PDB file of C-alpha atoms in Angstrom:
ATOM      1  CA  GLY A   1     -75.801  37.318 -29.450  1.00  0.00           C
ATOM      2  CA  GLN A   2     -77.552  33.802 -29.840  1.00  0.00           C
ATOM      3  CA  GLN A   3     -75.152  30.954 -28.548  1.00  0.00           C
ATOM      4  CA  VAL A   4     -74.642  27.823 -29.940  1.00  0.00           C
ATOM      5  CA  MET A   5     -73.560  24.748 -27.576  1.00  0.00           C
ATOM      6  CA  GLN A   6     -70.629  22.706 -28.471  1.00  0.00           C
ATOM      7  CA  ILE A   7     -69.885  19.308 -27.338  1.00  0.00           C
ATOM      8  CA  PRO A   8     -67.359  17.556 -26.104  1.00  0.00           C
ATOM      9  CA  GLN A   9     -65.429  20.329 -24.567  1.00  0.00           C
ATOM     10  CA  TYR A  10     -61.964  17.949 -24.954  1.00  0.00           C
ATOM     11  CA  GLN A  11     -61.465  14.919 -26.868  1.00  0.00           C
ATOM     12  CA  HIS A  12     -58.501  13.038 -26.921  1.00  0.00           C
ATOM     13  CA  VAL A  13     -58.518  10.695 -29.249  1.00  0.00           C
ATOM     14  CA  GLN A  14     -55.374   8.642 -30.423  1.00  0.00           C
ATOM     15  CA  GLU A  15     -53.785   9.249 -33.773  1.00  0.00           C
ATOM     16  CA  GLY A  16     -56.397   6.756 -36.406  1.00  0.00           C
ATOM     17  CA  GLU A  17     -59.479   7.145 -34.414  1.00  0.00           C
ATOM     18  CA  ASP A  18     -62.423   8.813 -35.670  1.00  0.00           C
ATOM     19  CA  PHE A  19     -63.389  12.127 -33.924  1.00  0.00           C
ATOM     20  CA  THR A  20     -66.899  14.017 -33.568  1.00  0.00           C
ATOM     21  CA  THR A  21     -67.864  17.614 -32.260  1.00  0.00           C
ATOM     22  CA  TYR A  22     -71.462  18.554 -32.728  1.00  0.00           C
ATOM     23  CA  CYS A  23     -73.087  22.401 -32.683  1.00  0.00           C
ATOM     24  CA  ASN A  24     -76.625  22.385 -31.215  1.00  0.00           C
ATOM     25  CA  SER A  25     -79.042  25.209 -30.982  1.00  0.00           C
ATOM     26  CA  SER A  26     -82.152  25.947 -29.501  1.00  0.00           C
ATOM     27  CA  THR A  27     -83.296  28.116 -32.330  1.00  0.00           C
ATOM     28  CA  THR A  28     -83.408  27.467 -35.849  1.00  0.00           C
ATOM     29  CA  LEU A  29     -79.950  28.600 -37.512  1.00  0.00           C
ATOM     30  CA  SER A  30     -79.318  30.477 -40.452  1.00  0.00           C
ATOM     31  CA  ASN A  31     -76.465  29.387 -41.310  1.00  0.00           C
ATOM     32  CA  ILE A  32     -73.337  26.981 -39.542  1.00  0.00           C
ATOM     33  CA  GLN A  33     -69.731  27.994 -40.100  1.00  0.00           C
ATOM     34  CA  TRP A  34     -66.541  25.824 -38.666  1.00  0.00           C
ATOM     35  CA  TYR A  35     -63.330  27.215 -37.787  1.00  0.00           C
ATOM     36  CA  LYS A  36     -60.266  25.691 -36.771  1.00  0.00           C
ATOM     37  CA  GLN A  37     -57.675  27.421 -34.142  1.00  0.00           C
ATOM     38  CA  ARG A  38     -54.611  25.684 -33.977  1.00  0.00           C
ATOM     39  CA  PRO A  39     -51.957  25.923 -30.658  1.00  0.00           C
ATOM     40  CA  GLY A  40     -51.365  29.538 -29.959  1.00  0.00           C
ATOM     41  CA  GLY A  41     -53.080  30.432 -33.689  1.00  0.00           C
ATOM     42  CA  HIS A  42     -56.057  32.460 -35.424  1.00  0.00           C
ATOM     43  CA  PRO A  43     -59.430  30.770 -35.900  1.00  0.00           C
ATOM     44  CA  VAL A  44     -59.226  29.563 -39.622  1.00  0.00           C
ATOM     45  CA  PHE A  45     -62.592  29.363 -41.849  1.00  0.00           C
ATOM     46  CA  LEU A  46     -63.640  25.543 -42.772  1.00  0.00           C
ATOM     47  CA  ILE A  47     -66.963  25.442 -44.117  1.00  0.00           C
ATOM     48  CA  GLN A  48     -70.093  27.363 -44.593  1.00  0.00           C
ATOM     49  CA  LEU A  49     -73.377  25.190 -44.546  1.00  0.00           C
ATOM     50  CA  VAL A  50     -76.783  27.122 -45.677  1.00  0.00           C
ATOM     51  CA  LYS A  51     -79.488  23.969 -46.989  1.00  0.00           C
ATOM     52  CA  SER A  52     -80.830  22.291 -44.415  1.00  0.00           C
ATOM     53  CA  GLY A  53     -79.398  18.210 -44.486  1.00  0.00           C
ATOM     54  CA  GLU A  54     -76.470  19.715 -46.099  1.00  0.00           C
ATOM     55  CA  VAL A  55     -73.424  17.584 -45.932  1.00  0.00           C
ATOM     56  CA  LYS A  56     -70.171  18.852 -46.974  1.00  0.00           C
ATOM     57  CA  LYS A  57     -66.891  16.881 -47.493  1.00  0.00           C
ATOM     58  CA  GLN A  58     -62.688  18.486 -47.267  1.00  0.00           C
ATOM     59  CA  LYS A  59     -60.989  15.270 -47.203  1.00  0.00           C
ATOM     60  CA  ARG A  60     -60.843  13.529 -44.168  1.00  0.00           C
ATOM     61  CA  LEU A  61     -63.561  15.793 -42.550  1.00  0.00           C
ATOM     62  CA  THR A  62     -67.577  15.410 -42.949  1.00  0.00           C
ATOM     63  CA  PHE A  63     -69.506  18.466 -42.266  1.00  0.00           C
ATOM     64  CA  GLN A  64     -73.126  18.188 -41.623  1.00  0.00           C
ATOM     65  CA  PHE A  65     -76.384  20.631 -40.820  1.00  0.00           C
ATOM     66  CA  GLY A  66     -79.395  19.018 -39.321  1.00  0.00           C
ATOM     67  CA  GLU A  67     -82.952  19.168 -41.095  1.00  0.00           C
ATOM     68  CA  ALA A  68     -84.348  21.024 -38.945  1.00  0.00           C
ATOM     69  CA  LYS A  69     -80.964  23.739 -38.849  1.00  0.00           C
ATOM     70  CA  LYS A  70     -80.621  23.446 -34.881  1.00  0.00           C
ATOM     71  CA  ASN A  71     -77.929  21.285 -35.218  1.00  0.00           C
ATOM     72  CA  SER A  72     -74.431  20.391 -36.833  1.00  0.00           C
ATOM     73  CA  SER A  73     -71.235  17.963 -37.145  1.00  0.00           C
ATOM     74  CA  LEU A  74     -67.725  17.703 -37.788  1.00  0.00           C
ATOM     75  CA  HIS A  75     -66.669  14.309 -38.191  1.00  0.00           C
ATOM     76  CA  ILE A  76     -62.749  13.705 -38.943  1.00  0.00           C
ATOM     77  CA  THR A  77     -61.844  10.319 -40.129  1.00  0.00           C
ATOM     78  CA  ALA A  78     -58.809   8.941 -39.136  1.00  0.00           C
ATOM     79  CA  THR A  79     -57.214  11.931 -37.171  1.00  0.00           C
ATOM     80  CA  GLN A  80     -53.747  12.958 -37.993  1.00  0.00           C
ATOM     81  CA  THR A  81     -51.128  15.163 -35.422  1.00  0.00           C
ATOM     82  CA  THR A  82     -52.584  17.869 -37.593  1.00  0.00           C
ATOM     83  CA  ASP A  83     -55.540  17.836 -36.931  1.00  0.00           C
ATOM     84  CA  VAL A  84     -54.787  18.839 -33.802  1.00  0.00           C
ATOM     85  CA  GLY A  85     -56.547  22.117 -32.071  1.00  0.00           C
ATOM     86  CA  THR A  86     -60.072  23.705 -31.521  1.00  0.00           C
ATOM     87  CA  TYR A  87     -62.691  23.186 -33.550  1.00  0.00           C
ATOM     88  CA  PHE A  88     -65.321  26.506 -33.247  1.00  0.00           C
ATOM     89  CA  CYS A  89     -68.957  26.373 -35.290  1.00  0.00           C
ATOM     90  CA  THR A  90     -70.725  29.784 -35.470  1.00  0.00           C
ATOM     91  CA  GLN A  91     -73.442  31.642 -36.656  1.00  0.00           C
ATOM     92  CA  SER A  92     -74.157  34.672 -38.357  1.00  0.00           C
ATOM     93  CA  GLY A  93     -76.547  36.679 -36.083  1.00  0.00           C
ATOM     94  CA  SER A  94     -77.966  40.434 -36.431  1.00  0.00           C
ATOM     95  CA  ALA A  95     -75.486  42.588 -38.262  1.00  0.00           C
ATOM     96  CA  ARG A  96     -73.766  39.978 -39.414  1.00  0.00           C
ATOM     97  CA  GLN A  97     -72.273  39.040 -35.839  1.00  0.00           C
ATOM     98  CA  LEU A  98     -70.095  35.530 -35.682  1.00  0.00           C
ATOM     99  CA  THR A  99     -71.678  33.671 -32.416  1.00  0.00           C
ATOM    100  CA  PHE A 100     -69.391  31.159 -31.303  1.00  0.00           C
ATOM    101  CA  GLY A 101     -69.658  28.368 -29.610  1.00  0.00           C
ATOM    102  CA  SER A 102     -67.542  27.661 -26.707  1.00  0.00           C
ATOM    103  CA  GLY A 103     -65.434  25.469 -29.332  1.00  0.00           C
ATOM    104  CA  THR A 104     -64.434  21.408 -28.936  1.00  0.00           C
ATOM    105  CA  GLN A 105     -60.320  21.135 -28.236  1.00  0.00           C
ATOM    106  CA  LEU A 106     -58.625  17.903 -30.530  1.00  0.00           C
ATOM    107  CA  THR A 107     -56.002  16.475 -28.973  1.00  0.00           C
ATOM    108  CA  VAL A 108     -54.512  13.384 -31.305  1.00  0.00           C
ATOM    109  CA  LEU A 109     -51.949  11.268 -29.160  1.00  0.00           C
ATOM    110  CA  PRO A 110     -48.923  10.121 -31.504  1.00  0.00           C
TER     111      PRO A 110
ATOM    112  CA  ASP B   1     -56.698  34.361 -43.213  1.00  0.00           C
ATOM    113  CA  GLY B   2     -54.490  36.517 -44.903  1.00  0.00           C
ATOM    114  CA  GLY B   3     -54.635  40.177 -45.477  1.00  0.00           C
ATOM    115  CA  ILE B   4     -55.236  40.830 -42.055  1.00  0.00           C
ATOM    116  CA  THR B   5     -52.418  42.259 -39.718  1.00  0.00           C
ATOM    117  CA  GLN B   6     -52.262  43.063 -35.984  1.00  0.00           C
ATOM    118  CA  SER B   7     -49.422  44.186 -34.453  1.00  0.00           C
ATOM    119  CA  PRO B   8     -47.458  44.064 -31.925  1.00  0.00           C
ATOM    120  CA  LYS B   9     -47.805  39.971 -31.405  1.00  0.00           C
ATOM    121  CA  TYR B  10     -46.984  40.296 -28.274  1.00  0.00           C
ATOM    122  CA  LEU B  11     -47.285  43.322 -25.889  1.00  0.00           C
ATOM    123  CA  PHE B  12     -46.937  43.993 -22.283  1.00  0.00           C
ATOM    124  CA  ARG B  13     -48.592  46.957 -20.119  1.00  0.00           C
ATOM    125  CA  LYS B  14     -48.608  48.398 -16.715  1.00  0.00           C
ATOM    126  CA  GLU B  15     -51.694  48.161 -15.080  1.00  0.00           C
ATOM    127  CA  GLY B  16     -53.662  51.832 -14.994  1.00  0.00           C
ATOM    128  CA  GLN B  17     -52.110  52.508 -18.428  1.00  0.00           C
ATOM    129  CA  ASN B  18     -54.584  52.522 -21.651  1.00  0.00           C
ATOM    130  CA  VAL B  19     -53.188  50.678 -25.110  1.00  0.00           C
ATOM    131  CA  THR B  20     -53.765  50.742 -28.182  1.00  0.00           C
ATOM    132  CA  LEU B  21     -53.984  47.462 -30.772  1.00  0.00           C
ATOM    133  CA  SER B  22     -53.895  48.015 -34.016  1.00  0.00           C
ATOM    134  CA  CYS B  23     -55.845  46.232 -36.887  1.00  0.00           C
ATOM    135  CA  GLU B  24     -55.037  46.606 -40.287  1.00  0.00           C
ATOM    136  CA  GLN B  25     -56.589  44.787 -43.641  1.00  0.00           C
ATOM    137  CA  ASN B  26     -56.388  45.313 -48.053  1.00  0.00           C
ATOM    138  CA  LEU B  27     -58.970  42.805 -48.726  1.00  0.00           C
ATOM    139  CA  ASN B  28     -61.365  45.760 -49.358  1.00  0.00           C
ATOM    140  CA  HIS B  29     -63.376  44.400 -46.780  1.00  0.00           C
ATOM    141  CA  ASP B  30     -66.381  46.838 -45.142  1.00  0.00           C
ATOM    142  CA  ALA B  31     -66.837  45.225 -41.663  1.00  0.00           C
ATOM    143  CA  MET B  32     -64.069  44.869 -39.050  1.00  0.00           C
ATOM    144  CA  TYR B  33     -64.936  42.988 -35.959  1.00  0.00           C
ATOM    145  CA  TRP B  34     -62.500  42.593 -32.800  1.00  0.00           C
ATOM    146  CA  TYR B  35     -62.749  39.659 -30.348  1.00  0.00           C
ATOM    147  CA  ARG B  36     -61.246  39.055 -26.570  1.00  0.00           C
ATOM    148  CA  GLN B  37     -59.984  34.795 -25.901  1.00  0.00           C
ATOM    149  CA  ASP B  38     -59.463  33.964 -22.710  1.00  0.00           C
ATOM    150  CA  PRO B  39     -57.853  30.795 -22.263  1.00  0.00           C
ATOM    151  CA  GLY B  40     -59.610  27.665 -23.096  1.00  0.00           C
ATOM    152  CA  GLN B  41     -62.592  29.773 -24.000  1.00  0.00           C
ATOM    153  CA  GLY B  42     -64.318  30.782 -27.117  1.00  0.00           C
ATOM    154  CA  LEU B  43     -64.373  33.957 -28.493  1.00  0.00           C
ATOM    155  CA  ARG B  44     -66.406  36.707 -27.587  1.00  0.00           C
ATOM    156  CA  LEU B  45     -67.426  39.703 -29.204  1.00  0.00           C
ATOM    157  CA  ILE B  46     -65.927  43.481 -28.192  1.00  0.00           C
ATOM    158  CA  TYR B  47     -66.861  46.106 -30.960  1.00  0.00           C
ATOM    159  CA  TYR B  48     -67.563  45.489 -34.817  1.00  0.00           C
ATOM    160  CA  SER B  49     -67.974  48.336 -37.337  1.00  0.00           C
ATOM    161  CA  GLN B  50     -70.186  47.881 -41.062  1.00  0.00           C
ATOM    162  CA  ILE B  51     -68.630  50.767 -42.645  1.00  0.00           C
ATOM    163  CA  VAL B  52     -66.488  53.664 -42.467  1.00  0.00           C
ATOM    164  CA  ASN B  53     -67.031  56.198 -39.411  1.00  0.00           C
ATOM    165  CA  ASP B  54     -69.542  53.497 -37.709  1.00  0.00           C
ATOM    166  CA  PHE B  55     -68.982  51.099 -35.152  1.00  0.00           C
ATOM    167  CA  GLN B  56     -71.430  49.110 -32.761  1.00  0.00           C
ATOM    168  CA  LYS B  57     -70.467  48.010 -29.035  1.00  0.00           C
ATOM    169  CA  GLY B  58     -70.612  43.665 -28.832  1.00  0.00           C
ATOM    170  CA  ASP B  59     -71.245  41.720 -25.879  1.00  0.00           C
ATOM    171  CA  ILE B  60     -68.448  42.699 -23.598  1.00  0.00           C
ATOM    172  CA  ALA B  61     -67.425  46.671 -24.941  1.00  0.00           C
ATOM    173  CA  GLU B  62     -67.018  48.047 -21.295  1.00  0.00           C
ATOM    174  CA  GLY B  63     -63.276  49.161 -20.740  1.00  0.00           C
ATOM    175  CA  TYR B  64     -63.050  49.405 -24.563  1.00  0.00           C
ATOM    176  CA  SER B  65     -62.897  51.635 -27.241  1.00  0.00           C
ATOM    177  CA  VAL B  66     -62.398  52.077 -31.507  1.00  0.00           C
ATOM    178  CA  SER B  67     -62.476  53.841 -33.896  1.00  0.00           C
ATOM    179  CA  ARG B  68     -62.713  53.509 -37.926  1.00  0.00           C
ATOM    180  CA  GLU B  69     -61.741  56.793 -39.705  1.00  0.00           C
ATOM    181  CA  LYS B  70     -60.373  54.311 -42.688  1.00  0.00           C
ATOM    182  CA  LYS B  71     -61.699  51.627 -44.251  1.00  0.00           C
ATOM    183  CA  GLU B  72     -58.481  49.109 -43.418  1.00  0.00           C
ATOM    184  CA  SER B  73     -58.101  50.487 -40.299  1.00  0.00           C
ATOM    185  CA  PHE B  74     -60.040  49.604 -36.716  1.00  0.00           C
ATOM    186  CA  PRO B  75     -57.756  50.401 -33.523  1.00  0.00           C
ATOM    187  CA  LEU B  76     -58.654  49.219 -30.535  1.00  0.00           C
ATOM    188  CA  THR B  77     -57.889  50.735 -27.659  1.00  0.00           C
ATOM    189  CA  VAL B  78     -58.054  48.575 -23.984  1.00  0.00           C
ATOM    190  CA  THR B  79     -58.487  51.569 -21.560  1.00  0.00           C
ATOM    191  CA  SER B  80     -57.364  51.372 -17.466  1.00  0.00           C
ATOM    192  CA  ALA B  81     -61.136  51.029 -16.995  1.00  0.00           C
ATOM    193  CA  GLN B  82     -61.204  47.556 -17.939  1.00  0.00           C
ATOM    194  CA  LYS B  83     -61.050  45.098 -15.249  1.00  0.00           C
ATOM    195  CA  ASN B  84     -59.342  41.774 -16.830  1.00  0.00           C
ATOM    196  CA  PRO B  85     -57.222  43.026 -20.076  1.00  0.00           C
ATOM    197  CA  THR B  86     -55.165  40.133 -20.148  1.00  0.00           C
ATOM    198  CA  ALA B  87     -55.878  38.035 -23.309  1.00  0.00           C
ATOM    199  CA  PHE B  88     -55.440  37.139 -26.559  1.00  0.00           C
ATOM    200  CA  TYR B  89     -57.491  39.919 -28.894  1.00  0.00           C
ATOM    201  CA  LEU B  90     -58.294  38.935 -32.706  1.00  0.00           C
ATOM    202  CA  CYS B  91     -59.400  41.119 -35.195  1.00  0.00           C
ATOM    203  CA  ALA B  92     -61.496  39.978 -38.450  1.00  0.00           C
ATOM    204  CA  SER B  93     -63.253  41.344 -41.316  1.00  0.00           C
ATOM    205  CA  SER B  94     -65.811  40.208 -43.961  1.00  0.00           C
ATOM    206  CA  MET B  95     -66.845  41.343 -46.788  1.00  0.00           C
ATOM    207  CA  GLY B  96     -69.975  42.485 -46.905  1.00  0.00           C
ATOM    208  CA  SER B  97     -73.716  42.695 -45.315  1.00  0.00           C
ATOM    209  CA  GLY B  98     -74.706  39.239 -46.131  1.00  0.00           C
ATOM    210  CA  SER B  99     -75.631  37.016 -43.332  1.00  0.00           C
ATOM    211  CA  THR B 100     -73.077  34.235 -44.722  1.00  0.00           C
ATOM    212  CA  ASP B 101     -69.897  36.267 -44.921  1.00  0.00           C
ATOM    213  CA  THR B 102     -67.033  34.376 -43.733  1.00  0.00           C
ATOM    214  CA  GLN B 103     -64.911  36.230 -41.305  1.00  0.00           C
ATOM    215  CA  TYR B 104     -60.949  35.819 -42.064  1.00  0.00           C
ATOM    216  CA  PHE B 105     -58.896  36.299 -39.101  1.00  0.00           C
ATOM    217  CA  GLY B 106     -55.884  38.257 -37.754  1.00  0.00           C
ATOM    218  CA  PRO B 107     -53.136  36.849 -36.035  1.00  0.00           C
ATOM    219  CA  GLY B 108     -53.954  38.376 -32.726  1.00  0.00           C
ATOM    220  CA  THR B 109     -52.307  40.151 -30.079  1.00  0.00           C
ATOM    221  CA  ARG B 110     -51.488  38.963 -26.838  1.00  0.00           C
ATOM    222  CA  LEU B 111     -51.959  41.333 -24.194  1.00  0.00           C
ATOM    223  CA  THR B 112     -50.288  41.149 -20.740  1.00  0.00           C
ATOM    224  CA  VAL B 113     -51.451  43.950 -18.319  1.00  0.00           C
ATOM    225  CA  LEU B 114     -48.494  43.616 -15.021  1.00  0.00           C
TER     226      LEU B 114
END
């Protein structure tokens, strides 16, 4: 399936600092979905972006979809230890296959 | 993420043995998926099924087989032909045929082949 690149692969932050992960594609994306996977757990759906330039917020999380629909970002304000986990961006490909990026593994130091 | 069960949570097998992982959903979803995740890696698609009695290979289908005899069940068999079967296996389902479908994941099965 079509791949999306995600950066950074790893990020360590001090509790209270902000965090951003980026998702990039060389081709136009029909949509972007973001998932969070806690250590030892399974991916859990966070949000979906469909429209060019779309911005959605969930409490301290802000999701953006680029104007060209080739990139997306997830920004967490004032991280907490509960934010620890791996954040994946995905896009639906043909036949509804989700193509997952490599993920950004976030560590929050207390 | 509720409504999808995978069993068992941990599974140990000897090399050369086939093993079947269970996945059941009560969400009335049409589509079901199997992914493999290796430590520190993303998810890779093994097989998916859009409808009962039909399934397609994903990116890494070699050494695996599936069946979809019932809407709610999508078992995955890891055969002895799979060269590196030790991994975390995740099953997921989604409602329908739209490109914006959300996938709901089960808790996963950690398979260790000794």
